[in-house]
XYZ file of C-alpha atoms in Angstrom:
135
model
C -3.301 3.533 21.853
C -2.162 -0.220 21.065
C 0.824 -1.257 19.456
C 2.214 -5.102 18.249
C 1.676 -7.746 16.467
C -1.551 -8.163 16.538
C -3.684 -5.893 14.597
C -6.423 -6.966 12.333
C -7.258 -5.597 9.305
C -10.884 -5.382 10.513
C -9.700 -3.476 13.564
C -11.661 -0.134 13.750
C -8.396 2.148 14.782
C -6.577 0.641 11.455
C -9.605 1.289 9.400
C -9.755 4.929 10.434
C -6.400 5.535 10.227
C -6.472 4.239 6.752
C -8.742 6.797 5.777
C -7.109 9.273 6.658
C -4.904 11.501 4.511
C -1.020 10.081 5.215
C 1.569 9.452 2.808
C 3.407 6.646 3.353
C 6.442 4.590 2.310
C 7.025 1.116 -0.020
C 9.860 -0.473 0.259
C 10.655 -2.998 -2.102
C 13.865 -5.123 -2.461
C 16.438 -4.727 -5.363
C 18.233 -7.322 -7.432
C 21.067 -7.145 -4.678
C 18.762 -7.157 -1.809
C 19.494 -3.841 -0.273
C 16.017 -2.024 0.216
C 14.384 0.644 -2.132
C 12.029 3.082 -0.135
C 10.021 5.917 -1.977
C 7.228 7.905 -0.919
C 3.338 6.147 -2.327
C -0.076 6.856 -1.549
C -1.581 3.771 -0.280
C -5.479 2.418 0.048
C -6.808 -0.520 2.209
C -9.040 -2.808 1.189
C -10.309 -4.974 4.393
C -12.604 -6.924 2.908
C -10.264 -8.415 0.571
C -7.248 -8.388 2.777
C -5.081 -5.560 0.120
C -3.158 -2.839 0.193
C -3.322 -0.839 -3.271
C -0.578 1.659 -4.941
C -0.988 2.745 -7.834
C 2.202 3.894 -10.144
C 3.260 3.718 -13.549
C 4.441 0.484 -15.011
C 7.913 1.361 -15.453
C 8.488 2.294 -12.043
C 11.441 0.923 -10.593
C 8.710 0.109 -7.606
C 6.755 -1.955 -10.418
C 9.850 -3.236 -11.651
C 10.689 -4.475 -8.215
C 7.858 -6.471 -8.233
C 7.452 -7.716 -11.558
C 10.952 -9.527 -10.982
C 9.738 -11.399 -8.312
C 7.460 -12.951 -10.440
C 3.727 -14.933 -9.609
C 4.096 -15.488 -6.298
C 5.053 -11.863 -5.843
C 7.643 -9.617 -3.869
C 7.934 -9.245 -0.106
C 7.088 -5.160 0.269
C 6.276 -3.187 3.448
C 3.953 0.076 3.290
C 4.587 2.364 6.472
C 2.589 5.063 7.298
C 3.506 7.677 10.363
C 1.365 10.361 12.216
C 3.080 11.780 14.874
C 3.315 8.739 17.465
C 0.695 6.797 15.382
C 2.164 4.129 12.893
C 1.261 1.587 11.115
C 3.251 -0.872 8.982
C 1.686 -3.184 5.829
C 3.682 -6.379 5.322
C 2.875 -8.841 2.271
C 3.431 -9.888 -1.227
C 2.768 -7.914 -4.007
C 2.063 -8.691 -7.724
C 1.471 -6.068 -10.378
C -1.742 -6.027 -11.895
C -2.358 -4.201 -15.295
C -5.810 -5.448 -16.424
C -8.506 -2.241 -16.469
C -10.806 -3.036 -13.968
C -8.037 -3.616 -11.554
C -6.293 -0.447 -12.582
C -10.007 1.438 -12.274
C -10.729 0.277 -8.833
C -6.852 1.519 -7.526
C -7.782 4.711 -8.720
C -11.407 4.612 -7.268
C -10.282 4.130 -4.141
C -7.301 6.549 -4.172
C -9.220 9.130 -5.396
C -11.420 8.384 -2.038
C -8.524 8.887 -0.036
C -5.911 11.166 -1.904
C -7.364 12.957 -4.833
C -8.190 12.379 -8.521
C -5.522 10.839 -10.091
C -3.711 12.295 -12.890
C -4.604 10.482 -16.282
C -1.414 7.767 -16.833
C -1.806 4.924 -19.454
C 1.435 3.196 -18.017
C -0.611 2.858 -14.850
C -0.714 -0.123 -12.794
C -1.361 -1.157 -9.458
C 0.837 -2.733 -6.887
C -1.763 -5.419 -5.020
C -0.380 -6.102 -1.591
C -1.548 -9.116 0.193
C -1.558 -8.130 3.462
C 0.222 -10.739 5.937
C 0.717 -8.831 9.005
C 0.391 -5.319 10.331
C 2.756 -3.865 12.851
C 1.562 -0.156 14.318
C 1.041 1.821 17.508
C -2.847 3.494 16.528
């Protein structure tokens, strides 16, 4: 096990671990600045340096983001195993055009299960910045 500062999105541990079936938490920040947390299924995407959740586009977690505006919101994804963790920090922006939306669900599907049909759907595109864990 390693833990810090200093993981890469590359790293083999963090890939595996990201395909692996764990829930995990966003947590935006509200209007006032006091944290929202709820519970997401999230996807990784090292190649282009994401994080993906999908969720319906009047989410308060969409919402959240959508405020922000362009140069999106400052989120953190968590996920925990036991003593293995592994945090997502970036800035997310809401994307609603179809292919976006298609490859979220592609890729959750992969790593969750079909999604249920939802034509409010959108996807929460995290730009990864750093990643915090013990894997």
């Amino acid at each position: 096990m390693s833990g810090g500062h200093g993981w890469d999105v590359r790293d083999e541990r963090v890939l595996r671990f990201c395909r692996e079936r764990h829930l995990a938490t966003l947590t935006t920040l509200r209007a006032d600045g006091t944290p929202h947390v709820v519970p997401v299924g999230v996807t990784l995407d090292p190649a282009a340096g994401l994080a993906r959740v999908i969720t319906s586009a009047t989410s308060r977690k969409a919402r959240h983001v959508a405020a922000a505006g362009p140069r999106g919101a400052a989120v953190a994804v968590c996920q925990v195993d036991g003593r293995r963790w592994l945090t997502i920090e970036g800035r997310a922006v809401v994307r609603t055009d179809p292919a976006a939306v298609a490859e979220a669900e592609r890729r959750y599907a992969e790593r969750y299960r079909t999604p249920r049909p939802n034509p409010e759907r959108v996807v929460l595109e995290v730009h990864i910045t750093r990643l915090l864990g013990t894997l």
